[in-house]
Amino acid sequence: MWVVTHFGNFVTWLKGRFAFLTHVRSRRNTLIVIAIFTVFFIWTISRFMPHHRQGQLPEAPAYDKVCLSDVLGKWKQAAADGDVVIIHKPSEKSENPYLPFVGNGNVGVVATDSSFMHIALIQPSMKWLKLPFFPIVTAKASNVPKPREATIIDLKKGLVHQLQTYSFSHGCVIVENVIYAHRSQSSVLVQEVVVVNHGHSGIKVLLTHEGAKAWKGSTTKSLSFERTMDPSKAHYTLSHGQVAHVDKSEPDINVTVATSRVPPEMTVQGQSTGILRHLTVVHTSSLFGQKPAPRVNIEKLQEDAEKELRALVSLDSPESLRESHSTAWKELTETGLFVDPRHDPDTPSGLEVNTTMYYVLSSFPSRVNGASNPQAHKDEMEKLLHIPDHCFGGPPTMHSASLWPMPRTESGVTKIAALWQRLLEQNGCSALVKAGAVGINQAITLSFGGLQFSAGHFEFAANPASLHTTIVFRHIHLYEDMDIYLTVLVNAETGHAEKLLVKPVKGGKTPLYACEAGCQYDPVEVGEAEVTFPVRMTRPVTPLLYISHNKSELLELRKHVFIKDAHEESLKNHHVHRRAGLPAKFWVTIAFLIVGFHLYLAKLIYSECFKEKDIVRSKIYMS
């Protein structure tokens, strides 16, 4: 009887379950069935994938590509800061094909195998004159697959790196060409071929150098000399010829090129590094475009080129060449700009600014710190840096897109350099331009923000209504003993300039004073600590900031500058173009709506899966 009773209860329970499954159209069951089917389908398909078959693995990135990525890693942060340009070959979608040009205002070249040497003519305007001489050595590993390649332009050190990575002998082989026109030795072009072999066996790298083969009418001879510290002889070649002057009324230019000899190949053993330094020295009869061109005896020209090359080849520490060059470039680019990556569309990016300044500075000589310049000449050029006249007298160049182009050829570099030379000379910067690369760098930095030297004081003459990007002006040279940092800070919410920060970096003995908004407020002494000034709108518009050693002169400005109004609030209500992007409140609202929607969806699923089950169960038992 007990068994019959329990059996009857079991049958009743089964009928209830069957009725539930039959009548309940629950989304929960549907979701469970779909999930089970999806998991089963993915598992079944995955069994047929190649990496599940015996002896097969998922395809990994090519070893040489991983090797190239590892090498490029040391430049990633500098590239993000706009101080380095990385260009893969072939170029990736996000990369701009900047020209890998190196120059020092005397010699220059695009760092590719098929590029001619160029010599600079500065007067009356800057021009790069093509010299039919191939200075670059081609280096390629032998009997290996095609390499992965990339080019790096180091804008702060004046270096171009050409990288090739090969997969070889269970390891990676890196062939790196480092090319630079020496900043302080204006006649010198250097190429370092560095081969790093991480493989287990030796590798052969083939070297070719075209030199003067395409230079019609030139003569080339091979020479050698004995080094004092090395028993082996140093071999080099001496090429001499002429190139036509761009001005047909001028005589042809005599050019002598001395180069160290290039061996046909270099072998680098496994787990070791090999280095070849190729030196090129160029001497011309018309250095820096001087008029009239100095009469230089051809024998004297060849003698000077040979003497300089021999001195370079005989250096006890050849690596000091790159060190001295990088130091000179670092000193040159101390003055400069930082542009916030979140820049206004009307303002060039930091990369555009840095590359343009790099090409311009590569086109002008360092007359202040050039090693070959007489000390008296250096002193004369140094004085010009302290006579800025009314530089810069034009509108801020940050709003002129045509001044920040991307050159594709050597003629493009010439156009940029000549354009800036003409612009700066026309706006009160002639003395700084005459001082060479150091002065030109200072002038371009001033021009970017409309910074200007006036009678006895320095002023920041930009219109606050047009400032929507945080900008740092580094090492602005105010007086002989005073450099400053000037920072424009933009409010992240409003997109308007909010504060000006002034900080001396080379303090002089004489105190420095500054005031804002037409000096309607008392001047403040700028000492060692950073001083903050608010950005005030004035009617009519006046310079944002005045700086001078003479406090009484700043106080005098109150009498001569007519201002109806000067306050900060007008910036908040002033109708100007804001920074591209949406305010934070908008994104908070969107996030709130997304979270709310998902909570509502979760509640709906819960109701369908559990509450409906309880309601149907109660209906079944009630029936």
CSV table of N, CA and C in Angstrom, one decimal, residues 26-41:
chain,number,residue,atom,x,y,z
A,26,SER,N,8.7,30.0,-20.8
A,26,SER,CA,9.6,30.7,-20.0
A,26,SER,C,10.8,31.1,-20.9
A,27,ARG,N,11.2,32.4,-20.8
A,27,ARG,CA,12.5,32.8,-21.5
A,27,ARG,C,13.7,32.2,-20.8
A,28,ARG,N,13.5,31.8,-19.6
A,28,ARG,CA,14.7,31.2,-18.9
A,28,ARG,C,15.1,29.9,-19.6
A,29,ASN,N,14.1,29.1,-20.0
A,29,ASN,CA,14.4,27.8,-20.7
A,29,ASN,C,15.0,28.1,-22.0
A,30,THR,N,14.4,29.1,-22.7
A,30,THR,CA,14.9,29.4,-24.0
A,30,THR,C,16.4,29.9,-24.0
A,31,LEU,N,16.7,30.7,-23.0
A,31,LEU,CA,18.1,31.2,-22.8
A,31,LEU,C,19.0,30.0,-22.5
A,32,ILE,N,18.6,29.1,-21.7
A,32,ILE,CA,19.4,28.0,-21.3
A,32,ILE,C,19.7,27.1,-22.5
A,33,VAL,N,18.7,26.8,-23.3
A,33,VAL,CA,18.8,26.0,-24.5
A,33,VAL,C,19.8,26.6,-25.5
A,34,ILE,N,19.6,27.9,-25.7
A,34,ILE,CA,20.5,28.7,-26.6
A,34,ILE,C,21.9,28.6,-26.1
A,35,ALA,N,22.1,28.8,-24.8
A,35,ALA,CA,23.5,28.8,-24.3
A,35,ALA,C,24.1,27.5,-24.5
A,36,ILE,N,23.4,26.4,-24.2
A,36,ILE,CA,24.0,25.1,-24.3
A,36,ILE,C,24.3,24.8,-25.7
A,37,PHE,N,23.4,25.1,-26.7
A,37,PHE,CA,23.7,24.9,-28.1
A,37,PHE,C,24.9,25.7,-28.6
A,38,THR,N,25.0,27.0,-28.1
A,38,THR,CA,26.2,27.8,-28.5
A,38,THR,C,27.5,27.2,-28.0
A,39,VAL,N,27.5,26.8,-26.8
A,39,VAL,CA,28.7,26.2,-26.2
A,39,VAL,C,29.1,24.9,-27.0
A,40,PHE,N,28.1,24.1,-27.3
A,40,PHE,CA,28.3,22.8,-28.0
A,40,PHE,C,28.8,23.1,-29.4
A,41,PHE,N,28.2,24.1,-30.1
A,41,PHE,CA,28.6,24.5,-31.4
A,41,PHE,C,30.1,25.0,-31.5
